[in-house]
Short mmCIF file of C-alpha atoms in Angstrom, two decimals:
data_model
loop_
_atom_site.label_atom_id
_atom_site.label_comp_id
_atom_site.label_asym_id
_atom_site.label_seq_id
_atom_site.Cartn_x
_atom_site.Cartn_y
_atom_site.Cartn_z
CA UNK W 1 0.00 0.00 0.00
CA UNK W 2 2.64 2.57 1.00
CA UNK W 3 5.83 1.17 -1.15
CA UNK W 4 6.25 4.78 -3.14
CA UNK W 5 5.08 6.97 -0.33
CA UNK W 6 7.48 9.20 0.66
CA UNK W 7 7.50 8.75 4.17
CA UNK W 8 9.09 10.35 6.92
CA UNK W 9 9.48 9.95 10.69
CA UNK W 10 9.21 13.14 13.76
CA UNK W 11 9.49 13.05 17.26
CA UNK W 12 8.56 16.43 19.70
CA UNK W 13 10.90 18.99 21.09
CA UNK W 14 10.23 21.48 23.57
CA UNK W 15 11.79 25.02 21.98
CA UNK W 16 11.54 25.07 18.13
CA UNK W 17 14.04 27.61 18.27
CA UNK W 18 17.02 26.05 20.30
CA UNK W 19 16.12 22.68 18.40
CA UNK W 20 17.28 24.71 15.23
CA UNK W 21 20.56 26.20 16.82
CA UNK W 22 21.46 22.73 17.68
CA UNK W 23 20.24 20.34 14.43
CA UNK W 24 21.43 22.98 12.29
CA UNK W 25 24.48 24.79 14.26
CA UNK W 26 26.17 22.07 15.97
CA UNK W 27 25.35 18.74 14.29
CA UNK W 28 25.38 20.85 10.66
CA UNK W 29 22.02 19.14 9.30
CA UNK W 30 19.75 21.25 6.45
CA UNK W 31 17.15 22.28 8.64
CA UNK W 32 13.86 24.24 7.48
CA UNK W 33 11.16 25.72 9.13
CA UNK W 34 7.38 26.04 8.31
CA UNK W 35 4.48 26.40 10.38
CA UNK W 36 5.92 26.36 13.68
CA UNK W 37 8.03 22.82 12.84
CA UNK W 38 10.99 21.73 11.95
CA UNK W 39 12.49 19.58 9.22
CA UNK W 40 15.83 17.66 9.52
CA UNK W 41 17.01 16.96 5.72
CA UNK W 42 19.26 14.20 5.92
CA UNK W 43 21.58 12.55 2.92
CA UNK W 44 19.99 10.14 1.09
CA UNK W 45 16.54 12.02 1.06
CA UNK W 46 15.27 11.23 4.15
CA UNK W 47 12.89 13.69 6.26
CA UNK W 48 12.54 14.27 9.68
CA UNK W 49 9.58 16.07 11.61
CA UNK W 50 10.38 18.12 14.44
CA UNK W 51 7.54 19.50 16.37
CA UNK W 52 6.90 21.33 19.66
CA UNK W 53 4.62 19.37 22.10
CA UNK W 54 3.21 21.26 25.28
CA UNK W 55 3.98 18.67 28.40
CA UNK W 56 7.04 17.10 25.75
CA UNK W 57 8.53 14.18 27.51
CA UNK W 58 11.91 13.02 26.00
CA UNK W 59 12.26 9.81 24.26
CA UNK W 60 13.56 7.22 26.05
CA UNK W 61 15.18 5.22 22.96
CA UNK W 62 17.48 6.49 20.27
CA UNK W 63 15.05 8.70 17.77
CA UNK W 64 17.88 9.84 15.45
CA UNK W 65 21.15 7.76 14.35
CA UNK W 66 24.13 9.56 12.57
CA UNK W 67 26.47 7.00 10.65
CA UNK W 68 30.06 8.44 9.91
CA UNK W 69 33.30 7.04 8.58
CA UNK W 70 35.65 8.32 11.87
CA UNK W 71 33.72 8.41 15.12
CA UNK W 72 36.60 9.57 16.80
CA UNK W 73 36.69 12.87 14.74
CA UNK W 74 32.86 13.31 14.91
CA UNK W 75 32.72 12.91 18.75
CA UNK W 76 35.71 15.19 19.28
CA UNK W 77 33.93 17.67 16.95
CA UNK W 78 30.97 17.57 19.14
CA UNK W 79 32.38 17.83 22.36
CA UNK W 80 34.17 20.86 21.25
CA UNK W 81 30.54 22.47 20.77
CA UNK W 82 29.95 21.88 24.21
CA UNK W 83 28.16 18.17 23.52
CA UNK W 84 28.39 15.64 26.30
CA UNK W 85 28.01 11.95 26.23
CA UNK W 86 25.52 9.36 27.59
CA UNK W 87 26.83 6.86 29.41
CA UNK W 88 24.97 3.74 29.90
CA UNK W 89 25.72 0.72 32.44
CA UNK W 90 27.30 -2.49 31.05
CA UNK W 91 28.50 -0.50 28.21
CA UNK W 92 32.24 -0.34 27.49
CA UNK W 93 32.78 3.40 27.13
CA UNK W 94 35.90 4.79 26.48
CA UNK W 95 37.65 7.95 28.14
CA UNK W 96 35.71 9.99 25.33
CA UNK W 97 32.05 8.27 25.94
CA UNK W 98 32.82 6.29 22.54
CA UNK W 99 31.42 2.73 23.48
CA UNK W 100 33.73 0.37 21.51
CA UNK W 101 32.41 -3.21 21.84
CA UNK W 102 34.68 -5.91 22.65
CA UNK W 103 34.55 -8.20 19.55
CA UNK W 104 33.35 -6.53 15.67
CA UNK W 105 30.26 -8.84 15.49
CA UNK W 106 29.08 -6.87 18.70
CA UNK W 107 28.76 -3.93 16.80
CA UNK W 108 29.87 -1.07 15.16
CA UNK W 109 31.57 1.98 18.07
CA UNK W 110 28.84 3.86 18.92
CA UNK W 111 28.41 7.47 20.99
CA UNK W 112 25.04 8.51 22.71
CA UNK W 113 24.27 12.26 23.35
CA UNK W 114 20.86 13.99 24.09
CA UNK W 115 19.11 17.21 21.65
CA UNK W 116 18.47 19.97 24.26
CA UNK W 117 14.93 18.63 24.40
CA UNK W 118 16.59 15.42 26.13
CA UNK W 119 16.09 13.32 23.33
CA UNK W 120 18.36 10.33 22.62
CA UNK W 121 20.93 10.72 19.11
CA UNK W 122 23.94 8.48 18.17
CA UNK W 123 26.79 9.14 16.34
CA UNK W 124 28.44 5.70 15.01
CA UNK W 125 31.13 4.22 12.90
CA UNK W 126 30.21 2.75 9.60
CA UNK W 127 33.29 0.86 8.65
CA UNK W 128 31.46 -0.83 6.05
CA UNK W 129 30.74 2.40 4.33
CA UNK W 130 33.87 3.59 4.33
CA UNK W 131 35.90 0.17 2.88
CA UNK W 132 33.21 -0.29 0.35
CA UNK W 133 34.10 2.95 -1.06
CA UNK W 134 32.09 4.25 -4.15
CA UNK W 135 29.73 2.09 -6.24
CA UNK W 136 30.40 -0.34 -9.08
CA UNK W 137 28.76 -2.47 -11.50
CA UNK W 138 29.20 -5.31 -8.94
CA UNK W 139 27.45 -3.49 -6.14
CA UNK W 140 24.35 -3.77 -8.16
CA UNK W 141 20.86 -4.40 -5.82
CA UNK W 142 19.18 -7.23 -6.03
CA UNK W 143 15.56 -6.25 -6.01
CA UNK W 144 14.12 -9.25 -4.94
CA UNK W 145 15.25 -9.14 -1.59
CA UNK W 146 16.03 -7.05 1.63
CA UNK W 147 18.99 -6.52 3.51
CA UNK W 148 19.47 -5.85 6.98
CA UNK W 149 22.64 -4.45 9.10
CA UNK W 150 22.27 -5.54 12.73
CA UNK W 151 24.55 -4.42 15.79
CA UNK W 152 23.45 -5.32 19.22
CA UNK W 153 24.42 -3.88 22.68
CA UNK W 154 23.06 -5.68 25.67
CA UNK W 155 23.33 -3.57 28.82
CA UNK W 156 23.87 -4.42 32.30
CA UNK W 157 24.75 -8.15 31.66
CA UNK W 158 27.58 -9.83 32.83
CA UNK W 159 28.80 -11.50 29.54
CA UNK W 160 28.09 -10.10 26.34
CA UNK W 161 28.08 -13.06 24.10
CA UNK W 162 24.97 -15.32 25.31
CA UNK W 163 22.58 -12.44 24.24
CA UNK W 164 24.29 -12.14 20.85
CA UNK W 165 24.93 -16.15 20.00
CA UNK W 166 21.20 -16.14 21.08
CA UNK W 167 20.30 -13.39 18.85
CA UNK W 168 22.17 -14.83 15.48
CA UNK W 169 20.97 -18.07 16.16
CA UNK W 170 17.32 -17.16 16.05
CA UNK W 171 17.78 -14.90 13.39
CA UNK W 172 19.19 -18.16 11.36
CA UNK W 173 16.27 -20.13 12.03
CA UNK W 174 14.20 -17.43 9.58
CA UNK W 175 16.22 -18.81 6.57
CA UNK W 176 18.45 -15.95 6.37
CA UNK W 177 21.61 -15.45 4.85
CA UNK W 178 23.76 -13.86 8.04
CA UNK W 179 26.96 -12.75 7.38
CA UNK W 180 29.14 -12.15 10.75
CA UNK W 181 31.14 -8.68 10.01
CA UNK W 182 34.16 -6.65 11.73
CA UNK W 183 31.56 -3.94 12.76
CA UNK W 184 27.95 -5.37 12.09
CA UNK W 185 26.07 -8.99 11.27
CA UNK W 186 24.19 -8.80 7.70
CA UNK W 187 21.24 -10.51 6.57
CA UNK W 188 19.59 -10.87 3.68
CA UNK W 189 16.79 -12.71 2.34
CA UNK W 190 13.31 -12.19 0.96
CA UNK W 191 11.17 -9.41 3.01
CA UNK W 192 9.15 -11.92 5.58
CA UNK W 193 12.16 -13.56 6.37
CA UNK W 194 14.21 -10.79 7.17
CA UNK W 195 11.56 -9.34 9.10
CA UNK W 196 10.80 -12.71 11.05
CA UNK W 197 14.51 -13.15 11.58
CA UNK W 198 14.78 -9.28 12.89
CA UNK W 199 12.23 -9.49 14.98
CA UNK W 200 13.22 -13.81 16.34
CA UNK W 201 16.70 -11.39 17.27
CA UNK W 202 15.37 -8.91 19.19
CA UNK W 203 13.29 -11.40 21.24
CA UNK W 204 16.28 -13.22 21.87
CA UNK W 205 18.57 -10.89 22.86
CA UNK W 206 15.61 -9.47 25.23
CA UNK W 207 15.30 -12.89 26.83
CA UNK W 208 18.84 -12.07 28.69
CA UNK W 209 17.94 -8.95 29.65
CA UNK W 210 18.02 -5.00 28.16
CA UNK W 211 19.38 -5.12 24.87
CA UNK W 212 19.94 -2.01 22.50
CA UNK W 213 19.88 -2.96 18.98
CA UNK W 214 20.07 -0.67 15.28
CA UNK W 215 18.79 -1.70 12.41
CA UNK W 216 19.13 -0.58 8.69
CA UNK W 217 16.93 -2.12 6.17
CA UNK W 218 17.49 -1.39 2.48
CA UNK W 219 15.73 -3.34 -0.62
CA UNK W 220 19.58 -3.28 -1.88
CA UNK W 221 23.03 -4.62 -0.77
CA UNK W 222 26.08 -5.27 -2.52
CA UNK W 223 27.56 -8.41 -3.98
CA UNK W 224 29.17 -11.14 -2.25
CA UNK W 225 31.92 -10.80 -3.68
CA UNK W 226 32.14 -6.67 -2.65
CA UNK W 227 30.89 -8.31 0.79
CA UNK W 228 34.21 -10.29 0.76
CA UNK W 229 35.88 -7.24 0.03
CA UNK W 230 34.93 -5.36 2.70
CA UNK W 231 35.48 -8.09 4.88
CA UNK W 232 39.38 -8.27 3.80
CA UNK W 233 40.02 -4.94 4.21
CA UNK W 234 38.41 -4.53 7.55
CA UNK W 235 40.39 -7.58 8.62
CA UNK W 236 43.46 -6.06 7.24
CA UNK W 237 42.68 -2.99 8.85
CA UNK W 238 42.56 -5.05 12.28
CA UNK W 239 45.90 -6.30 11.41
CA UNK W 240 47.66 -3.39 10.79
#
């Protein structure tokens, strides 16, 4: 029903006018204003509605996440404009607020920091982005399926890795392709499946207590053999 709608996602602030200072100021988004609301124009196309909200409450999960190539550089950017860092229990934070997880299928690094309505942003490393480099004939989408780029973070557990093994495992079950990177797990598959096998993850790694997980879905991925690619280099990068 709603495959070509052009939809977009908003969440409620509680001063229109500092929300602008700080989406377009100090993060550097294209922001625009009409009717008493905000719009956060992000690359790739994608919209975001922000609106005041009498009584606003701040969200408790992450409502915006920011994907960059060198985390360290973006969260030293931000804490120069006076930005501080969430930090969360369980969570291996680093001196900077940067949590860097322990193994790569864990996750990509990964900062949290609040709008100055209190709402929950992230700022983290796409490693995958920036090894895959720009596009070529072999990075081609397959149309008939959809791929997903999962990182988990459970918090306040004493070992990571049950939550995670638990997590993969179900989201095998779905008949998924999962393919364990440095920074994130991918799967691909048809839509259902990948949907089942999201959702069979998030129950799983729930089961051992708070998890945190981010998602990006796209009806596109590249090849396995540009997969492969970035999986070499990222190792190499390791190495090095």
């Amino acid at each position: 029903m709603f495959t070509h709608s052009p939809a977009f996602s908003g969440y409620s602030v509680d001063d229109i006018a500092g929300a602008r200072d700080f989406y377009s100021d100090t993060l550097g988004l294209e922001v625009s204003e009409a009717n008493g609301m905000l719009t956060l124009h992000l690359a790739g196309g994608g919209r975001v509605l922000l609106y005041p909200k009498e009584g606003h409450e701040p969200a408790s999960f992450t409502v915006l996440n920011l994907p960059v190539d060198d985390i360290d550089a973006a969260v030293d950017g931000l804490a120069a404009a006076g930005v501080t860092f969430e930090r969360y229990e369980g969570m291996p934070h680093d001196e900077k607020g940067i949590a860097r997880p322990p193994k790569p299928e864990y996750g990509p690094p990964i900062a949290w920091f609040k709008d100055p309505a209190g709402n929950i942003l992230s700022v983290l490393q796409t490693g995958a982005h920036e090894a895959a480099g720009g596009g070529s004939p072999a990075d081609q989408v397959k149309a008939d399926q959809v791929n997903l780029q999962l990182s988990m973070y459970p918090l306040r557990q004493p070992h990571l890795r049950p939550a995670i093994e638990a997590a993969l495992k179900a989201a095998a079950g779905e008949g998924v392709e999962i393919t364990v990177g440095r920074l994130s797990t991918f799967v691909r598959g048809d839509e259902p499946a990948v949907f089942a096998a999201l959702r069979a993850a998030f129950r799983a790694a729930g089961s051992s207590g708070s998890t945190v997980m981010v998602a990006t879905l796209a009806n596109g991925a590249p090849s396995d053999e540009t997969v492969a690619g970035i999986q070499d280099a990222a190792g190499a990068a390791g190495r090095d």
